[in-house]
Every structure is written in structure tokens, then in C-alpha cells.
XYZ file of C-alpha atoms in Angstrom:
541
model
C -14.546 0.439 31.654
C -14.404 -3.189 30.548
C -16.724 -4.644 27.924
C -17.008 -8.317 26.980
C -18.446 -9.321 23.593
C -19.278 -12.963 22.866
C -20.187 -14.710 19.638
C -18.842 -16.528 16.601
C -15.565 -14.840 15.713
C -14.581 -14.631 12.039
C -10.842 -13.956 11.936
C -9.880 -13.449 8.261
C -6.282 -12.512 9.130
C -5.579 -16.013 10.465
C -8.281 -17.825 8.487
C -10.168 -19.011 11.574
C -13.769 -19.192 12.759
C -14.441 -20.021 16.410
C -16.796 -19.376 19.303
C -15.030 -16.659 21.205
C -15.006 -13.919 23.776
C -13.473 -10.475 23.164
C -12.593 -8.228 26.106
C -12.353 -4.495 25.454
C -10.681 -1.998 27.802
C -9.907 1.683 27.183
C -10.688 1.434 23.488
C -8.329 -1.502 22.927
C -8.817 -5.235 22.605
C -7.460 -6.726 25.827
C -8.067 -10.396 25.109
C -9.438 -12.673 22.394
C -10.161 -16.148 23.723
C -12.179 -19.202 22.757
C -15.224 -20.438 24.588
C -17.760 -17.664 24.227
C -21.382 -18.312 23.489
C -23.902 -16.477 21.359
C -25.098 -16.663 17.775
C -23.992 -13.206 16.668
C -20.977 -12.888 14.379
C -17.956 -10.722 15.202
C -15.761 -9.532 12.314
C -13.214 -6.803 11.609
C -14.729 -3.596 10.159
C -15.020 -2.924 6.437
C -12.692 -0.567 4.559
C -13.360 1.223 1.271
C -9.874 1.003 -0.225
C -10.357 3.699 -2.862
C -13.077 6.322 -2.959
C -13.672 9.922 -3.950
C -15.921 11.251 -1.194
C -16.860 14.269 -3.293
C -18.811 12.049 -5.707
C -21.294 11.330 -2.915
C -21.992 15.117 -2.768
C -21.378 14.740 0.980
C -18.753 16.228 3.265
C -16.390 13.668 4.816
C -18.283 13.885 8.117
C -21.663 13.289 6.463
C -20.108 10.545 4.331
C -18.898 8.792 7.486
C -22.368 9.012 9.030
C -23.825 7.440 5.883
C -21.344 4.541 5.824
C -20.964 3.676 9.505
C -24.311 1.812 9.782
C -23.108 -0.538 7.015
C -19.941 -1.440 8.915
C -17.547 0.795 6.963
C -15.575 2.670 9.599
C -12.624 3.558 7.414
C -11.742 4.560 3.867
C -8.741 5.666 1.866
C -10.165 8.673 0.064
C -8.423 10.404 -2.813
C -9.569 14.061 -2.622
C -8.340 14.983 -6.073
C -11.775 16.362 -6.952
C -11.613 19.198 -4.428
C -7.860 19.516 -5.008
C -8.552 20.370 -8.655
C -10.779 23.192 -7.446
C -8.973 24.484 -4.356
C -5.541 22.859 -4.197
C -3.994 21.928 -0.838
C -6.556 24.093 0.973
C -9.287 21.755 -0.262
C -7.399 18.611 0.773
C -6.785 19.970 4.257
C -10.473 20.845 4.565
C -11.331 17.209 3.832
C -8.844 15.946 6.416
C -10.040 18.297 9.157
C -13.717 17.693 8.459
C -13.130 13.943 8.571
C -11.549 14.283 12.012
C -14.748 15.839 13.387
C -16.526 12.467 13.654
C -15.609 9.224 15.490
C -14.498 7.192 12.466
C -11.148 6.597 10.757
C -11.058 8.414 7.445
C -7.714 8.486 5.680
C -6.614 10.200 2.503
C -4.275 10.048 -0.450
C -2.140 12.925 -1.668
C -3.543 13.711 -5.134
C -0.860 13.020 -7.722
C -2.448 14.446 -10.874
C -3.852 17.913 -10.353
C -4.737 18.717 -13.046
C -5.399 15.247 -14.444
C -3.069 15.881 -17.370
C -0.970 18.778 -18.709
C -3.749 19.458 -21.233
C -6.417 20.037 -18.565
C -7.119 23.427 -16.992
C -8.283 23.149 -13.391
C -8.622 25.618 -10.526
C -5.338 24.615 -8.926
C -2.062 22.832 -9.563
C -0.377 20.447 -7.132
C 3.288 20.303 -7.966
C 5.978 18.167 -6.376
C 6.357 20.561 -3.435
C 2.652 20.492 -2.613
C 2.486 16.701 -2.889
C 5.496 16.352 -0.564
C 3.745 18.599 1.963
C 0.582 16.507 1.908
C 2.476 13.221 2.176
C 3.825 14.376 5.544
C 0.320 14.422 7.075
C -0.334 11.366 9.249
C -3.855 11.109 7.848
C -2.427 10.786 4.323
C -1.629 7.116 3.696
C -0.674 6.993 0.028
C 0.078 8.879 -3.160
C -3.230 9.143 -4.994
C -3.960 7.362 -8.243
C -1.382 8.234 -10.891
C -3.673 8.877 -13.842
C -1.026 10.237 -16.173
C 0.016 6.755 -17.261
C 1.843 8.014 -20.394
C 3.927 10.185 -18.069
C 4.854 7.156 -15.960
C 5.606 4.924 -18.939
C 7.804 7.624 -20.474
C 9.374 8.413 -17.069
C 8.521 12.108 -17.222
C 10.470 14.052 -14.615
C 7.629 15.728 -12.699
C 5.502 12.585 -12.551
C 8.399 10.477 -11.312
C 9.373 13.096 -8.721
C 5.996 12.658 -7.029
C 6.371 8.885 -7.078
C 9.848 9.179 -5.544
C 8.466 11.509 -2.860
C 6.032 8.788 -1.783
C 8.793 6.190 -1.756
C 10.927 8.372 0.509
C 8.219 8.421 3.188
C 7.422 4.734 2.583
C 3.822 5.299 1.529
C 2.235 3.194 -1.235
C 1.418 4.587 -4.667
C -2.045 4.050 -6.115
C -2.536 3.268 -9.780
C -4.945 4.114 -12.550
C -4.254 1.913 -15.560
C -7.393 1.326 -17.628
C -6.692 -1.273 -20.302
C -2.917 -1.250 -19.889
C -1.380 -4.571 -20.889
C 1.891 -6.088 -21.915
C 5.009 -3.949 -21.978
C 3.118 -0.752 -21.142
C 1.653 -2.324 -17.994
C 5.068 -3.649 -16.979
C 6.705 -0.216 -17.348
C 3.857 1.481 -15.486
C 3.857 -0.780 -12.435
C 7.640 -1.193 -12.314
C 7.753 2.490 -11.402
C 6.558 1.457 -7.936
C 2.786 1.665 -8.354
C 1.103 -1.056 -6.310
C -2.680 -0.877 -6.864
C -5.193 -0.579 -9.681
C -8.973 -0.117 -9.593
C -9.570 0.255 -13.336
C -9.535 -3.393 -14.460
C -12.683 -4.467 -16.282
C -11.874 -8.065 -17.252
C -10.418 -11.066 -15.440
C -7.654 -11.319 -18.019
C -6.572 -7.720 -17.457
C -6.732 -8.033 -13.668
C -4.797 -11.310 -13.545
C -2.022 -9.892 -15.700
C -1.664 -7.026 -13.238
C -1.730 -9.358 -10.223
C 1.150 -11.323 -11.779
C 3.080 -8.041 -11.862
C 2.604 -7.829 -8.078
C -0.319 -5.391 -8.145
C -3.222 -5.303 -5.688
C -6.493 -5.276 -7.609
C -9.187 -3.098 -6.098
C -12.482 -4.518 -7.336
C -14.718 -1.529 -7.984
C -18.458 -1.273 -7.726
C -19.440 2.361 -8.006
C -22.553 4.030 -9.301
C -21.366 4.219 -12.909
C -18.417 1.830 -13.118
C -19.586 -1.604 -11.988
C -16.912 -4.274 -12.306
C -17.691 -6.553 -9.358
C -19.696 -9.199 -11.237
C -16.846 -9.773 -13.682
C -14.014 -9.689 -11.165
C -15.263 -11.282 -7.917
C -13.737 -14.737 -8.734
C -10.359 -13.105 -8.049
C -11.223 -13.074 -4.333
C -11.186 -16.870 -4.167
C -8.168 -17.318 -6.441
C -5.972 -14.473 -5.117
C -7.273 -13.765 -1.579
C -4.182 -11.806 -0.526
C -4.064 -9.559 -3.624
C -7.622 -8.205 -3.779
C -9.326 -5.249 -2.097
C -12.811 -3.784 -2.483
C -13.696 -0.213 -3.359
C -16.496 1.985 -4.660
C -14.464 4.782 -6.292
C -17.503 6.976 -7.045
C -20.910 6.384 -5.471
C -23.920 8.701 -5.534
C -25.938 9.507 -2.391
C -29.019 7.548 -3.490
C -26.877 4.451 -3.975
C -25.178 4.953 -0.613
C -28.490 4.604 1.207
C -28.696 0.958 0.096
C -25.189 -0.046 1.114
C -21.584 -0.055 0.037
C -18.703 -2.472 0.811
C -21.082 -4.581 2.915
C -23.106 -5.393 -0.200
C -19.987 -6.549 -2.048
C -19.067 -8.899 0.790
C -22.628 -10.213 0.885
C -22.717 -10.787 -2.884
C -19.343 -12.529 -2.867
C -20.527 -14.945 -0.168
C -23.792 -15.571 -2.030
C -21.755 -16.409 -5.144
C -19.824 -19.078 -3.256
C -16.717 -17.168 -2.182
C -15.384 -18.257 1.206
C -16.642 -15.806 3.877
C -13.145 -15.530 5.333
C -11.682 -14.625 1.930
C -14.451 -12.087 1.263
C -13.842 -10.529 4.689
C -10.102 -10.493 4.029
C -10.627 -8.443 0.866
C -12.900 -6.045 2.747
C -10.689 -5.501 5.786
C -7.339 -7.250 6.172
C -5.744 -6.416 2.816
C -6.376 -2.644 2.832
C -5.418 -2.358 6.503
C -2.097 -4.084 5.881
C -1.342 -2.471 2.519
C -2.009 1.093 3.653
C -0.774 0.519 7.231
C -4.047 1.765 8.650
C -4.420 2.026 12.447
C -7.569 -0.097 12.306
C -8.069 -3.182 14.459
C -8.036 -6.777 13.198
C -9.357 -8.556 16.308
C -5.919 -8.973 17.898
C -4.946 -8.238 21.522
C -3.550 -4.719 21.646
C -5.401 -3.613 18.525
C -7.900 -0.751 18.528
C -11.320 -2.171 19.398
C -12.708 -1.826 15.870
C -15.197 -4.531 14.971
C -18.673 -5.362 13.727
C -21.437 -7.434 15.233
C -23.464 -9.110 12.487
C -26.768 -10.885 12.869
C -26.000 -13.043 9.835
C -23.764 -13.350 6.767
C -26.540 -14.385 4.357
C -28.047 -11.845 4.183
C -25.238 -9.776 5.660
C -26.981 -7.837 8.414
C -24.946 -5.354 10.468
C -26.286 -4.955 14.005
C -23.613 -2.871 15.780
C -20.450 -1.053 14.722
C -17.566 -0.253 17.081
C -14.653 2.123 16.536
C -11.990 2.439 19.251
C -14.342 0.617 21.598
C -17.170 3.092 21.056
C -20.419 1.971 19.498
C -20.874 4.365 16.578
C -23.854 2.760 14.813
C -26.656 0.373 15.734
C -29.452 -1.215 13.727
C -28.856 0.949 10.668
C -28.534 4.279 12.483
C -25.371 6.293 13.164
C -24.929 7.197 16.834
C -23.146 10.491 16.123
C -24.157 13.753 14.467
C -21.746 15.464 12.053
C -21.136 19.097 13.002
C -22.402 21.812 10.699
C -19.865 23.681 8.586
C -19.666 27.345 9.532
C -17.742 28.504 6.451
C -17.752 27.030 2.959
C -14.945 27.050 0.404
C -15.391 27.588 -3.301
C -13.679 28.667 -6.493
C -16.354 29.602 -8.978
C -15.890 32.493 -11.396
C -17.927 31.484 -14.433
C -20.000 34.027 -16.346
C -23.364 33.179 -17.868
C -23.314 31.923 -21.439
C -25.502 32.545 -24.486
C -26.869 30.295 -27.215
C -24.586 32.001 -29.709
C -21.534 30.805 -27.765
C -22.408 27.120 -28.113
C -23.461 27.185 -31.776
C -21.481 25.089 -34.249
C -21.354 26.214 -37.856
C -22.031 23.253 -40.140
C -18.748 23.043 -42.031
C -19.471 19.323 -42.445
C -22.304 17.041 -41.355
C -20.354 14.191 -39.771
C -18.744 14.726 -36.379
C -16.661 12.665 -33.963
C -19.120 11.551 -31.308
C -18.571 10.233 -27.789
C -20.381 6.932 -27.201
C -21.347 6.580 -23.537
C -22.088 3.131 -22.118
C -24.139 2.439 -19.024
C -21.978 1.124 -16.193
C -18.654 2.098 -17.797
C -16.369 5.129 -17.626
C -14.535 4.123 -20.791
C -16.274 5.574 -23.837
C -16.216 4.541 -27.461
C -16.144 6.914 -30.420
C -17.928 7.045 -33.749
C -18.347 9.282 -36.767
C -22.040 10.235 -36.791
C -24.250 12.672 -38.640
C -25.424 15.675 -36.627
C -28.684 17.505 -37.259
C -28.352 20.708 -39.272
C -30.693 23.654 -38.675
C -30.012 26.920 -40.542
C -26.396 25.920 -41.104
C -25.872 25.117 -37.400
C -25.241 21.634 -35.991
C -27.752 20.801 -33.265
C -28.907 17.901 -31.104
C -30.679 15.126 -32.974
C -32.994 13.522 -30.403
C -34.428 11.067 -32.938
C -30.998 9.454 -33.356
C -29.696 10.180 -29.846
C -26.902 12.499 -30.954
C -26.949 15.224 -28.312
C -24.901 18.371 -28.013
C -22.359 18.242 -25.158
C -20.864 21.409 -23.656
C -18.031 22.091 -21.185
C -17.780 25.619 -19.759
C -14.674 26.824 -17.919
C -15.636 27.920 -14.407
C -12.320 29.472 -13.320
C -12.644 32.860 -14.979
C -11.525 31.993 -18.496
C -14.285 32.445 -21.074
C -13.705 29.156 -22.843
C -16.322 26.649 -23.980
C -15.817 23.230 -25.538
C -18.653 21.868 -27.678
C -19.106 18.366 -29.056
C -21.641 15.553 -29.390
C -22.510 12.451 -27.380
C -24.648 9.353 -27.881
C -26.067 7.077 -25.191
C -28.261 9.310 -23.017
C -31.432 9.164 -25.173
C -32.725 12.441 -23.787
C -35.757 13.580 -25.801
C -36.375 16.892 -24.045
C -34.602 19.116 -21.546
C -30.997 19.597 -20.481
C -28.752 18.586 -17.587
C -25.836 20.679 -16.309
C -23.413 20.138 -13.419
C -20.296 21.692 -11.898
C -19.063 18.117 -11.394
C -16.862 17.193 -14.344
C -13.895 15.005 -13.481
C -11.305 16.077 -12.776
C -11.159 19.800 -13.483
C -14.801 20.304 -12.439
C -15.738 22.840 -15.010
C -19.435 22.900 -15.923
C -20.574 20.035 -18.147
C -23.984 19.902 -19.828
C -25.952 18.099 -22.494
C -29.441 18.593 -23.811
C -32.061 18.345 -26.488
C -31.775 21.994 -27.513
C -29.285 24.847 -27.271
C -31.822 26.959 -25.385
C -32.312 24.387 -22.639
C -28.575 23.702 -22.371
C -27.921 27.407 -21.801
C -30.718 27.646 -19.225
C -29.374 24.662 -17.265
C -25.779 25.948 -17.370
C -26.766 29.433 -16.276
C -28.727 28.068 -13.331
C -25.592 26.250 -12.129
C -23.708 29.533 -12.428
C -26.421 31.389 -10.485
C -26.070 29.114 -7.446
C -22.265 29.037 -7.528
C -22.083 25.382 -8.460
C -24.457 22.456 -8.356
C -26.688 20.242 -10.489
C -29.473 21.648 -12.646
C -32.097 19.874 -14.737
C -34.117 22.154 -16.992
C -37.059 21.060 -19.130
C -39.653 23.477 -20.413
C -40.684 25.630 -17.447
C -39.527 23.093 -14.888
C -36.178 23.290 -13.101
C -34.726 21.091 -10.371
C -31.526 22.349 -8.755
C -29.189 20.899 -6.118
C -26.860 23.677 -4.884
C -23.356 22.458 -3.988
C -21.774 25.382 -2.133
C -18.631 23.525 -1.037
C -16.270 23.773 -4.022
C -19.250 23.301 -6.349
C -18.964 19.620 -5.414
C -20.524 19.026 -2.014
C -23.454 19.964 0.186
C -23.599 19.981 3.983
C -26.898 18.090 3.846
C -27.196 14.514 5.085
C -27.321 11.506 2.797
C -31.093 11.000 2.967
C -31.837 14.584 1.958
C -29.400 14.504 -0.957
C -30.547 11.043 -2.021
C -34.120 12.319 -2.303
C -33.072 15.232 -4.544
C -30.863 13.045 -6.741
C -33.668 10.523 -7.081
C -36.023 13.333 -8.118
C -33.628 14.394 -10.878
C -33.051 10.820 -12.047
C -36.781 10.163 -12.182
C -37.340 13.293 -14.238
C -34.516 12.313 -16.583
C -36.226 8.953 -17.122
C -39.454 10.804 -17.898
C -37.495 12.784 -20.485
C -36.238 9.607 -22.158
C -32.914 8.850 -20.478
C -32.344 5.141 -19.832
C -28.975 5.225 -18.054
C -29.032 3.914 -14.487
C -26.708 6.647 -13.231
C -26.784 9.506 -15.734
C -25.298 12.053 -13.310
C -22.123 10.111 -12.637
C -21.871 8.979 -16.257
C -22.070 12.596 -17.434
C -19.522 13.702 -14.850
C -16.882 11.470 -16.466
C -17.425 12.621 -20.048
C -14.754 15.299 -19.587
C -12.044 13.143 -17.964
C -9.390 13.055 -20.641
C -7.257 10.331 -19.032
C -9.916 7.636 -19.506
C -10.276 6.326 -23.088
C -11.411 6.794 -25.717
C -12.949 10.182 -26.521
C -13.817 12.987 -24.076
C -14.665 16.691 -24.157
C -12.810 19.430 -22.246
C -13.239 23.198 -22.281
C -10.444 23.199 -24.872
C -12.306 20.827 -27.180
C -12.475 17.116 -28.004
C -9.710 14.980 -26.536
C -8.547 11.648 -27.946
C -7.367 9.715 -24.864
C -5.669 7.001 -26.900
C -3.516 9.501 -28.789
C -3.447 11.753 -25.691
C -4.088 14.892 -27.703
C -6.830 17.298 -28.725
C -8.641 16.236 -31.875
C -10.837 18.123 -34.391
C -14.621 17.858 -34.102
C -15.222 16.952 -37.733
C -14.473 13.482 -39.085
């Protein structure tokens, strides 16, 4: 069957805009020729160059159905969240589930499972396991190498994984928050070619000059686009777009399409914005995604306009997969779920802190950032126990091991402003133990134990009220669709606001308070971790 599409063709690969006609046969582009009529715009599809699907709480198939209407038909997903829970079995589940829908989801082989030698996760991916995953055709890169001290110091096991990727000629993704100067040079000279952790133009430009592709990130918690978008105009061939971590309620309003739209509104050339969203990731990761060339897969978008950017139809391999904001495919239901959840319920006694001193090292969370600060603050003392001080926003933070080891880390955090209640989740990057904070020990314990009851999920407990989102797939994902999950997440966020929280994305912010490879201070089930010194640190100042 032959299909002819006419309109204004935006060709970011060759930097051209022309009235054209595209002929599609058997899922391929047969011809691209000038002379077509029509006011609609034809562009290559959008690619999310770095994302953790698990953060959406969706399966890969449901994730694809959520993104397709926005013109995102492909992504390079790093499944290190589920890998930390289930190892290679979890990664292969993601790959197979992604293949069940008519999109082009690709994956990275997780390089740091666990995130560091000091983190206890549910699985370990050694060199052998990484080599096995790199052989899969759906795996297009080595996932972000978060153990940057290991790279800088050329540690044997870290470098063996990097060399494994080089042998199969697959790129190596980076994770270098704040690295500059000699440390940055040593890190990227190891062969790492991307970074999505830059937060300033100065940092990003230094990395670009080292030959690195900068992935401008706009997730639900980490929002760097407004600071970094000028790079698209200045370095159009060295910039990609990504979301990294995006919650289901945010996904309903758009993704990479919104970044392209914003860039154009800010004066970036449409062709350069489209290049960042499609050409660069396709070329860098060698994705089998079409770029409007004869012989390419017939992957393209039909837009009604660029300002605002309105996606009318989405094609993948010549098949229309979305139209007017609706996916034209239904993800299959999952017949069997995978999990690794062995936590036992906790008691208030187990999270009590004897007041040996009053001042404690406290994590300072910032809205819109994954990097935390640290301070020495006074905790509230009740009957010789240190407790949450809601008046001064110094809340108790707890991490509970969920893999069968009865180990609990307890510390304090500032920035959530919760006046009542407690929030607990089995989403705690990257080990995905249970993380919780709250206004009182009693409510923290109630929220944690509810997560344990359902075998993983999100639980908000305040007084007699509880809102729970069960996540039966690895304690990370649900088989529900994006609209259903978005409604539940919105309900929890609204209740958190009612309880005093002022963070825009408290769930994702909380989920990163245990990730020890992002500076400066985090909490694991083993205790407080100083990411700058890369070692455990005492609670008391």
C-alpha cells in the first residue's frame, strides 16, 4: 500500500525547510520530493535521549502509549531502577514489554548496580551480566556511569564495563554532576560521551569542549532546561533533550514536545530545536529511526503548527500510532508480575534516636534539584529522643531495607515543610529500599508499614486518612494507564500541599534523597552518606 503525505517539510538533518511530498511504501520512505502543497508540517519524530521509565510508575508499554500522542516514538531508557531490584531478569522484562507495542523503545545496559559499592540493592550486575545485556540488539549503550570516583581512579571493575561497551561499539552514557577541570577530563577521557547532569552553562560548555554530548534535562524534579537551552543555538550538533525522571501527572501535559516548543518560543531556530530532539540522538545511539530520507523507516510527525507545537498525527514504520492526542494502540495486560520485596514491618522503637547531642547533620532538599546541601541543625528533643521539628522544618527521614536485612537508616531533612502526616515509598534511587519522612514517628511507621503490606508502593498517612498507590511490579511500577496513575499521584500531591508541603514534585524529590552518588548529603539504610567524601558519615555534628 502506497501513502503520499504532503506539507511543509522540516528537515533538521540537512537544515532545510521546503514544500514537499513524501511517498511511503511498505513501512519505508520511498521518495522525498519538492512541490507538495498543504499547510501541515512534517518533521522527524522526537526521541527522549535518556529516561528511566520506572519513574513514571508505568510499564514500558503504558509509557509508550502515554508518549506517542506527543510525537515521542522512541527513547533510550536506562532500566537501572528495576535492575537494582531484579537484576538482568528485570531488564529483560522491560525489553520484552517494550516490544509489545508499535513504538521503538531502546535501552541501556545498567552500569552501576548497585549505584556504588556502599549501597545494598536487590541485585548486582557485574561485568559478565553487563556484557550479556550489551549483546541485545535493543540495548544501544552502556547506562550512565554514576560511580565517577571509580572512573577517575580507573578502578578495575568499572573500567571493565566501559571496555565491554567499547568492544561492541556502543556509546557510554555519563553521570557527572558538578565535575570540572582535571576530574572532568579524566572522567570523559575514559570514553564516556554524554552527560545529563549539568546545571549551569559554564559546566555544560566545559564538557562540550571535551567532546561530550550534553543532554538537556527537564524532569519532574530536576529542571535544567531554562538555564541550558541557549546551548541548542550555539552547539546544535552537541545537544540532545531528555527527561530523565518524569512522574505520570507531568507526562499527561507533554514531554520532549514541550521542550522543542519552549526552545522555539525563546528564539531558537526550529531546525536546531528539532535537531536536538531527533537527529542527534538517532545518530549518536545509531537508532533505527527514520530521518525523512528515502529508504528510512517511515517515522515522522504531522504537526498543525510549531507555535504552539501541536501534534496531529504520529507515524512509526508507516503506521499511524497516534492521532489528535490519542494513542491508536492498546498495551497488553501483564499476566505475571515480578517483585523482590522481603521487608518486615517496623516499630517506633526502631526509628528512635537517643539524644546524645542536639545538633545533627541535616539534608537540605531544594525544589527542582537532585543535588542537596547540608547543614548542622538543632533537632527537637522529646524525652531524650530526637524527633521531627515541624516548626523549623527539620523532619525525620528513614530508609528501611526491603531485601530481607533488618536494617534502618535514620536522619533528618529540611525543605519539605510537612506539618502533619508522613509519606513513604518503595521508590528510593537506586537501591529502592523504602524511604519515608514525616511529622511524627507514629505516622512514619504507619506509612512505612502500609507500603510493606501492599508489597511496594506509595503511602501517605495523616491522622486516620491513608492514600496508597500499590506498585506490584518490582515495587516500582503499576500496570495502570497514565491517566489513572496521574489522578492518584495528583491526589497525594494535593494532600501533601494541604499538610504544608510546598515542593512541586515531593514524590520524586523524596525518591532521590537516598541516592548516594549525587552530592552532597544523602541517607541510605546504612546511615548518612557524604557524597563529596564518598563515605558514610556520623549523624551528629
